[in-house]
Each structure stands twice: as C-alpha cells, then as structure tokens.
C-alpha cells in the first residue's frame, strides 16, 4: 500500500447534514428563505461536509412545493397540517448524521451555521438552538423575543425556528410530539436533555449570530390575540397546545 493510500484512508469521513424546513402555504416567503438557507449552508460545504435541503410541504394549497423544487430542494408531502408532523416527516427521509430544522419564515446566516459546525466538531454537543431577532421594530415583538432569548439561554430551551440535533438522538427520543400543535420544541428540549445527561453531552443555545425571523404575526394578529394565546397556554398546563383550534396562530391560514 502506498503512502498516498494510507493518508487517504486516515482522512476523516465527512459528516452529512440534513436541513429540514416545514412549510404550509409559504409561496410568499419560501423562495427568499431557501436562498438564505442555501447561502448559509456553504459553512458546511467549506468543511467538506455533505448537505441536503428538504422542504416538507405540509398540505399547502399554493405553490410552496413548486417553488421549493425550483431551487433544487427535495420536497416531501405531509397531509396532516401540523408543524410537529411536518418536521418529523422531513426527518424521516433525511440521510444526515445531524438534522437542522429551520422555519420557512426565518433567515439563518453563514456565520450562524459556521458556529453550529464548530459545536458539532467539539464532539461534546448533542443538540442546540439559537437566540432570535425579529425583523422590523415592534415593541411587542421586541419584548417577546428578548424575554424568550433570556429564558432560552438560562433553561437551554430550543426555539422551533432553529434547532440542530444529532440524528441518532432525535430518533432515540421519537422526534417531535405529535400530540402538540404548538410548543412541541419545548417538549423535545426536555427529552433531549435527558439523553444529553446520560451521554455526558450538552444542549447549547448560540447567541453570537441570532436567527432573523419574520414579524408577520405582528401584522396578522393584534397584541390582545397574542397575549391571550400565551396566557391560555400557560394557564391550561399544556391542554390548549393539544388543540389545533386553540393554536390558530399557526393553523388558520393567515399569511
């Protein structure tokens, strides 16, 4: 065996990264989101890692699937309109060693995904998320995101708009709970923490490069509607989160 072949054999196997985007009637935003995501994914490519981009069309009635395919994304279909199911359906066809979930109205930067790659390379991280920054200047939106970012970092809680996770760990815990129509990322955080403790690994919340996310709920719903939803969710001890009608902010089709 020649020295060249020995060097080649010792070369580390490149990781496979699957980026998964759940999308319901997102024809207005999906094209721009996918352009941002593909540009950000160069952070993985620069390390020689293999990547795939998966869009789960969650029973859309518009051109979401068509526009996604036009960008080269792999499109899968989930007929039941539920965010947890859409993410799980995307993950079911993913081939990656790591899964990255990004919402269809959010724009990650290459710097954010580079930091994700750095944490993966340490070997000490099981899963993670990041802080968020809402586009525009909305008092209510700024208050909500600042409060959430603080809670997220203190409690190592994942925001559904951006989650990265070892694929093996994700499958070990059974993915996102399909009993929940909202807040499923918080329940996933709890189960992943248990696996992380057993594996002596960490759940991390990145904060140097926040994820930019859409402020459309600020346009589509009144402050009263938003406050009322969060109050009901907090006071009902999760019961309202298992009811699609109670979680109408995600499912009533307003876009």
mmCIF file of C-alpha atoms in Angstrom:
data_model
loop_
_atom_site.group_PDB
_atom_site.id
_atom_site.type_symbol
_atom_site.label_atom_id
_atom_site.label_comp_id
_atom_site.label_asym_id
_atom_site.label_seq_id
_atom_site.Cartn_x
_atom_site.Cartn_y
_atom_site.Cartn_z
ATOM 1 C CA UNK A 1 0.000 0.000 0.000
ATOM 2 C CA UNK A 2 1.440 3.373 -0.997
ATOM 3 C CA UNK A 3 1.845 6.307 1.454
ATOM 4 C CA UNK A 4 -0.776 8.202 -0.542
ATOM 5 C CA UNK A 5 -3.367 5.485 0.020
ATOM 6 C CA UNK A 6 -2.546 5.397 3.737
ATOM 7 C CA UNK A 7 -3.119 9.165 4.012
ATOM 8 C CA UNK A 8 -6.386 8.800 2.139
ATOM 9 C CA UNK A 9 -7.578 6.007 4.461
ATOM 10 C CA UNK A 10 -6.821 8.105 7.541
ATOM 11 C CA UNK A 11 -8.770 11.065 6.269
ATOM 12 C CA UNK A 12 -11.880 11.628 8.449
ATOM 13 C CA UNK A 13 -15.205 10.686 6.924
ATOM 14 C CA UNK A 14 -17.152 13.856 6.078
ATOM 15 C CA UNK A 15 -20.332 14.452 8.017
ATOM 16 C CA UNK A 16 -23.743 14.527 6.367
ATOM 17 C CA UNK A 17 -26.034 17.416 7.313
ATOM 18 C CA UNK A 18 -29.764 17.491 6.546
ATOM 19 C CA UNK A 19 -31.540 20.851 6.667
ATOM 20 C CA UNK A 20 -35.314 20.467 7.055
ATOM 21 C CA UNK A 21 -37.886 23.215 6.502
ATOM 22 C CA UNK A 22 -41.591 22.651 7.293
ATOM 23 C CA UNK A 23 -43.777 24.792 5.043
ATOM 24 C CA UNK A 24 -47.526 25.446 4.921
ATOM 25 C CA UNK A 25 -48.728 27.894 2.233
ATOM 26 C CA UNK A 26 -45.394 29.719 2.164
ATOM 27 C CA UNK A 27 -45.232 30.772 -1.500
ATOM 28 C CA UNK A 28 -44.660 34.427 -0.499
ATOM 29 C CA UNK A 29 -41.592 33.665 1.629
ATOM 30 C CA UNK A 30 -40.199 30.246 0.673
ATOM 31 C CA UNK A 31 -38.107 31.408 -2.286
ATOM 32 C CA UNK A 32 -36.231 34.038 -0.293
ATOM 33 C CA UNK A 33 -35.856 31.723 2.706
ATOM 34 C CA UNK A 34 -34.312 28.982 0.585
ATOM 35 C CA UNK A 35 -31.865 31.440 -0.963
ATOM 36 C CA UNK A 36 -30.718 32.472 2.510
ATOM 37 C CA UNK A 37 -30.516 28.873 3.708
ATOM 38 C CA UNK A 38 -28.525 27.661 0.703
ATOM 39 C CA UNK A 39 -26.088 30.553 1.068
ATOM 40 C CA UNK A 40 -25.690 29.800 4.779
ATOM 41 C CA UNK A 41 -25.106 26.089 4.101
ATOM 42 C CA UNK A 42 -21.793 26.966 2.452
ATOM 43 C CA UNK A 43 -20.456 26.989 6.023
ATOM 44 C CA UNK A 44 -20.862 23.188 5.985
ATOM 45 C CA UNK A 45 -19.580 22.774 2.434
ATOM 46 C CA UNK A 46 -16.375 24.627 3.309
ATOM 47 C CA UNK A 47 -15.606 21.825 5.753
ATOM 48 C CA UNK A 48 -16.146 19.232 3.063
ATOM 49 C CA UNK A 49 -19.389 18.062 4.639
ATOM 50 C CA UNK A 50 -22.239 16.700 2.532
ATOM 51 C CA UNK A 51 -25.554 18.522 2.725
ATOM 52 C CA UNK A 52 -29.155 18.068 1.641
ATOM 53 C CA UNK A 53 -32.048 20.513 1.765
ATOM 54 C CA UNK A 54 -35.510 19.088 2.457
ATOM 55 C CA UNK A 55 -38.794 21.006 2.374
ATOM 56 C CA UNK A 56 -41.845 19.312 3.867
ATOM 57 C CA UNK A 57 -44.934 20.606 2.090
ATOM 58 C CA UNK A 58 -47.483 20.444 4.899
ATOM 59 C CA UNK A 59 -50.650 20.125 2.800
ATOM 60 C CA UNK A 60 -50.199 23.522 1.121
ATOM 61 C CA UNK A 61 -52.804 24.781 -1.334
ATOM 62 C CA UNK A 62 -50.452 27.236 -3.036
ATOM 63 C CA UNK A 63 -47.165 26.964 -4.996
ATOM 64 C CA UNK A 64 -44.951 26.167 -2.000
ATOM 65 C CA UNK A 65 -43.884 22.763 -3.344
ATOM 66 C CA UNK A 66 -43.346 24.020 -6.904
ATOM 67 C CA UNK A 67 -41.204 26.948 -5.812
ATOM 68 C CA UNK A 68 -39.179 24.739 -3.471
ATOM 69 C CA UNK A 69 -38.404 22.207 -6.186
ATOM 70 C CA UNK A 70 -37.327 25.020 -8.495
ATOM 71 C CA UNK A 71 -34.484 25.827 -6.070
ATOM 72 C CA UNK A 72 -33.267 22.231 -6.080
ATOM 73 C CA UNK A 73 -34.683 21.309 -2.667
ATOM 74 C CA UNK A 74 -36.045 17.817 -2.088
ATOM 75 C CA UNK A 75 -39.786 18.119 -1.398
ATOM 76 C CA UNK A 76 -41.798 15.630 0.667
ATOM 77 C CA UNK A 77 -45.511 15.815 1.462
ATOM 78 C CA UNK A 78 -47.254 15.610 4.827
ATOM 79 C CA UNK A 79 -51.074 15.600 4.517
ATOM 80 C CA UNK A 80 -51.868 16.359 8.177
ATOM 81 C CA UNK A 81 -51.469 20.060 8.848
ATOM 82 C CA UNK A 82 -49.304 20.047 11.975
ATOM 83 C CA UNK A 83 -45.839 21.511 12.489
ATOM 84 C CA UNK A 84 -44.589 18.549 14.541
ATOM 85 C CA UNK A 85 -45.689 16.081 11.857
ATOM 86 C CA UNK A 86 -44.112 18.172 9.095
ATOM 87 C CA UNK A 87 -40.756 18.252 10.882
ATOM 88 C CA UNK A 88 -40.934 14.527 11.625
ATOM 89 C CA UNK A 89 -41.845 13.699 8.028
ATOM 90 C CA UNK A 90 -38.864 15.689 6.783
ATOM 91 C CA UNK A 91 -36.590 13.972 9.301
ATOM 92 C CA UNK A 92 -37.882 10.536 8.257
ATOM 93 C CA UNK A 93 -36.385 10.902 4.763
ATOM 94 C CA UNK A 94 -33.220 12.695 5.911
ATOM 95 C CA UNK A 95 -29.886 10.922 5.494
ATOM 96 C CA UNK A 96 -27.827 13.275 7.655
ATOM 97 C CA UNK A 97 -25.787 12.488 10.740
ATOM 98 C CA UNK A 98 -27.138 15.809 12.028
ATOM 99 C CA UNK A 99 -30.534 17.405 11.440
ATOM 100 C CA UNK A 100 -31.054 21.170 11.254
ATOM 101 C CA UNK A 101 -34.668 22.410 11.458
ATOM 102 C CA UNK A 102 -35.348 25.945 10.192
ATOM 103 C CA UNK A 103 -38.739 27.632 9.871
ATOM 104 C CA UNK A 104 -39.911 28.810 6.462
ATOM 105 C CA UNK A 105 -40.042 32.454 7.575
ATOM 106 C CA UNK A 106 -36.531 32.565 9.080
ATOM 107 C CA UNK A 107 -33.150 33.507 7.632
ATOM 108 C CA UNK A 108 -30.002 31.930 9.080
ATOM 109 C CA UNK A 109 -26.598 33.421 8.308
ATOM 110 C CA UNK A 110 -23.464 31.573 7.215
ATOM 111 C CA UNK A 111 -21.900 32.743 10.482
ATOM 112 C CA UNK A 112 -24.647 31.010 12.485
ATOM 113 C CA UNK A 113 -24.224 27.711 10.629
ATOM 114 C CA UNK A 114 -20.438 28.004 10.956
ATOM 115 C CA UNK A 115 -20.904 28.226 14.721
ATOM 116 C CA UNK A 116 -23.187 25.186 14.573
ATOM 117 C CA UNK A 117 -20.399 23.329 12.743
ATOM 118 C CA UNK A 118 -17.870 24.380 15.388
ATOM 119 C CA UNK A 119 -20.064 22.970 18.157
ATOM 120 C CA UNK A 120 -20.588 19.730 16.252
ATOM 121 C CA UNK A 121 -16.829 19.372 15.787
ATOM 122 C CA UNK A 122 -16.222 19.529 19.556
ATOM 123 C CA UNK A 123 -17.948 16.171 19.976
ATOM 124 C CA UNK A 124 -19.478 17.440 23.231
ATOM 125 C CA UNK A 125 -22.752 18.800 21.828
ATOM 126 C CA UNK A 126 -25.902 16.694 21.392
ATOM 127 C CA UNK A 127 -28.267 19.425 20.188
ATOM 128 C CA UNK A 128 -28.758 23.153 20.190
ATOM 129 C CA UNK A 129 -30.647 26.216 19.138
ATOM 130 C CA UNK A 130 -30.018 29.931 18.961
ATOM 131 C CA UNK A 131 -31.420 33.262 20.019
ATOM 132 C CA UNK A 132 -33.746 35.063 17.604
ATOM 133 C CA UNK A 133 -34.088 38.577 16.259
ATOM 134 C CA UNK A 134 -37.431 39.700 14.837
ATOM 135 C CA UNK A 135 -37.341 41.819 11.702
ATOM 136 C CA UNK A 136 -38.642 45.383 11.959
ATOM 137 C CA UNK A 137 -39.155 47.439 15.107
ATOM 138 C CA UNK A 138 -42.202 46.281 17.087
ATOM 139 C CA UNK A 139 -42.499 46.932 20.807
ATOM 140 C CA UNK A 140 -44.476 43.755 21.450
ATOM 141 C CA UNK A 141 -42.220 41.678 19.201
ATOM 142 C CA UNK A 142 -39.055 43.026 20.813
ATOM 143 C CA UNK A 143 -40.390 42.335 24.310
ATOM 144 C CA UNK A 144 -41.386 38.776 23.399
ATOM 145 C CA UNK A 145 -38.062 37.939 21.711
ATOM 146 C CA UNK A 146 -35.950 39.451 24.498
ATOM 147 C CA UNK A 147 -37.912 37.551 27.131
ATOM 148 C CA UNK A 148 -37.710 34.322 25.149
ATOM 149 C CA UNK A 149 -33.974 34.696 24.459
ATOM 150 C CA UNK A 150 -33.297 35.074 28.174
ATOM 151 C CA UNK A 151 -35.464 32.084 29.121
ATOM 152 C CA UNK A 152 -33.960 30.009 26.321
ATOM 153 C CA UNK A 153 -30.367 30.635 27.358
ATOM 154 C CA UNK A 154 -30.992 30.082 31.066
ATOM 155 C CA UNK A 155 -33.092 26.949 30.584
ATOM 156 C CA UNK A 156 -31.368 25.519 27.463
ATOM 157 C CA UNK A 157 -34.725 25.548 25.671
ATOM 158 C CA UNK A 158 -34.853 25.219 21.901
ATOM 159 C CA UNK A 159 -36.821 27.636 19.708
ATOM 160 C CA UNK A 160 -38.675 25.775 16.967
ATOM 161 C CA UNK A 161 -37.494 28.257 14.361
ATOM 162 C CA UNK A 162 -33.950 26.850 14.598
ATOM 163 C CA UNK A 163 -32.865 23.514 16.062
ATOM 164 C CA UNK A 164 -29.859 21.311 15.328
ATOM 165 C CA UNK A 165 -29.585 17.802 16.707
ATOM 166 C CA UNK A 166 -27.740 14.523 16.325
ATOM 167 C CA UNK A 167 -29.986 12.413 14.106
ATOM 168 C CA UNK A 168 -29.477 9.363 16.308
ATOM 169 C CA UNK A 169 -30.569 11.270 19.422
ATOM 170 C CA UNK A 170 -33.583 12.753 17.601
ATOM 171 C CA UNK A 171 -34.750 9.275 16.612
ATOM 172 C CA UNK A 172 -33.968 7.870 20.053
ATOM 173 C CA UNK A 173 -36.442 10.283 21.680
ATOM 174 C CA UNK A 174 -39.068 9.744 18.983
ATOM 175 C CA UNK A 175 -38.851 13.159 17.321
ATOM 176 C CA UNK A 176 -41.371 15.933 17.938
ATOM 177 C CA UNK A 177 -44.501 15.055 19.896
ATOM 178 C CA UNK A 178 -47.462 14.767 17.540
ATOM 179 C CA UNK A 179 -49.844 15.371 20.429
ATOM 180 C CA UNK A 180 -48.887 19.055 20.357
ATOM 181 C CA UNK A 181 -49.884 21.700 17.810
ATOM 182 C CA UNK A 182 -47.565 24.320 19.326
ATOM 183 C CA UNK A 183 -44.769 24.266 21.893
ATOM 184 C CA UNK A 184 -43.514 20.922 20.617
ATOM 185 C CA UNK A 185 -39.938 22.238 20.675
ATOM 186 C CA UNK A 186 -40.135 22.746 24.459
ATOM 187 C CA UNK A 187 -41.239 19.172 25.000
ATOM 188 C CA UNK A 188 -38.445 17.981 22.689
ATOM 189 C CA UNK A 189 -35.957 20.045 24.714
ATOM 190 C CA UNK A 190 -36.949 18.176 27.872
ATOM 191 C CA UNK A 191 -36.442 14.741 26.323
ATOM 192 C CA UNK A 192 -33.149 15.675 24.649
ATOM 193 C CA UNK A 193 -31.798 16.977 27.967
ATOM 194 C CA UNK A 194 -32.288 13.520 29.458
ATOM 195 C CA UNK A 195 -30.330 11.911 26.614
ATOM 196 C CA UNK A 196 -27.629 14.572 26.839
ATOM 197 C CA UNK A 197 -27.140 13.969 30.564
ATOM 198 C CA UNK A 198 -26.799 10.227 30.006
ATOM 199 C CA UNK A 199 -24.319 10.775 27.160
ATOM 200 C CA UNK A 200 -22.402 13.481 29.103
ATOM 201 C CA UNK A 201 -23.075 15.959 26.300
ATOM 202 C CA UNK A 202 -24.625 19.433 26.169
ATOM 203 C CA UNK A 203 -27.633 21.264 24.811
ATOM 204 C CA UNK A 204 -26.339 24.672 23.684
ATOM 205 C CA UNK A 205 -28.058 27.942 22.824
ATOM 206 C CA UNK A 206 -25.936 30.013 20.430
ATOM 207 C CA UNK A 207 -26.204 33.775 20.694
ATOM 208 C CA UNK A 208 -23.418 35.447 18.722
ATOM 209 C CA UNK A 209 -25.366 35.343 15.441
ATOM 210 C CA UNK A 210 -29.134 35.430 16.176
ATOM 211 C CA UNK A 211 -31.579 33.985 13.681
ATOM 212 C CA UNK A 212 -33.594 36.630 11.860
ATOM 213 C CA UNK A 213 -37.236 35.656 11.815
ATOM 214 C CA UNK A 214 -40.362 37.156 10.284
ATOM 215 C CA UNK A 215 -42.539 39.619 12.186
ATOM 216 C CA UNK A 216 -45.648 38.613 10.269
ATOM 217 C CA UNK A 217 -47.589 37.646 13.402
ATOM 218 C CA UNK A 218 -47.225 41.285 14.429
ATOM 219 C CA UNK A 219 -49.052 42.232 11.191
ATOM 220 C CA UNK A 220 -51.620 39.441 11.226
ATOM 221 C CA UNK A 221 -52.726 39.403 14.866
ATOM 222 C CA UNK A 222 -53.485 42.043 17.471
ATOM 223 C CA UNK A 223 -51.485 42.343 20.675
ATOM 224 C CA UNK A 224 -54.599 41.211 22.519
ATOM 225 C CA UNK A 225 -54.784 37.988 20.470
ATOM 226 C CA UNK A 226 -51.118 37.220 21.054
ATOM 227 C CA UNK A 227 -51.253 37.893 24.802
ATOM 228 C CA UNK A 228 -54.453 35.868 25.179
ATOM 229 C CA UNK A 229 -52.908 32.851 23.447
ATOM 230 C CA UNK A 230 -49.793 32.850 25.656
ATOM 231 C CA UNK A 231 -51.905 33.272 28.806
ATOM 232 C CA UNK A 232 -54.134 30.346 27.870
ATOM 233 C CA UNK A 233 -51.134 28.191 27.028
ATOM 234 C CA UNK A 234 -49.513 28.976 30.374
ATOM 235 C CA UNK A 235 -52.661 28.542 32.479
ATOM 236 C CA UNK A 236 -54.055 25.429 30.797
ATOM 237 C CA UNK A 237 -50.959 23.358 31.628
ATOM 238 C CA UNK A 238 -50.441 22.329 28.014
ATOM 239 C CA UNK A 239 -54.063 21.336 27.302
ATOM 240 C CA UNK A 240 -54.602 24.190 24.839
ATOM 241 C CA UNK A 241 -51.445 23.161 22.956
ATOM 242 C CA UNK A 242 -53.023 19.806 22.080
ATOM 243 C CA UNK A 243 -55.962 21.533 20.376
ATOM 244 C CA UNK A 244 -55.479 22.759 16.803
ATOM 245 C CA UNK A 245 -58.219 25.386 17.118
ATOM 246 C CA UNK A 246 -56.617 26.845 20.243
ATOM 247 C CA UNK A 247 -53.328 27.122 18.312
ATOM 248 C CA UNK A 248 -54.916 29.018 15.420
ATOM 249 C CA UNK A 249 -51.961 31.448 15.218
ATOM 250 C CA UNK A 250 -50.153 28.702 13.271
ATOM 251 C CA UNK A 251 -53.052 26.973 11.516
ATOM 252 C CA UNK A 252 -55.757 29.454 10.480
ATOM 253 C CA UNK A 253 -54.078 30.049 7.123
ATOM 254 C CA UNK A 254 -53.376 33.771 7.545
ATOM 255 C CA UNK A 255 -50.268 34.680 5.613
#
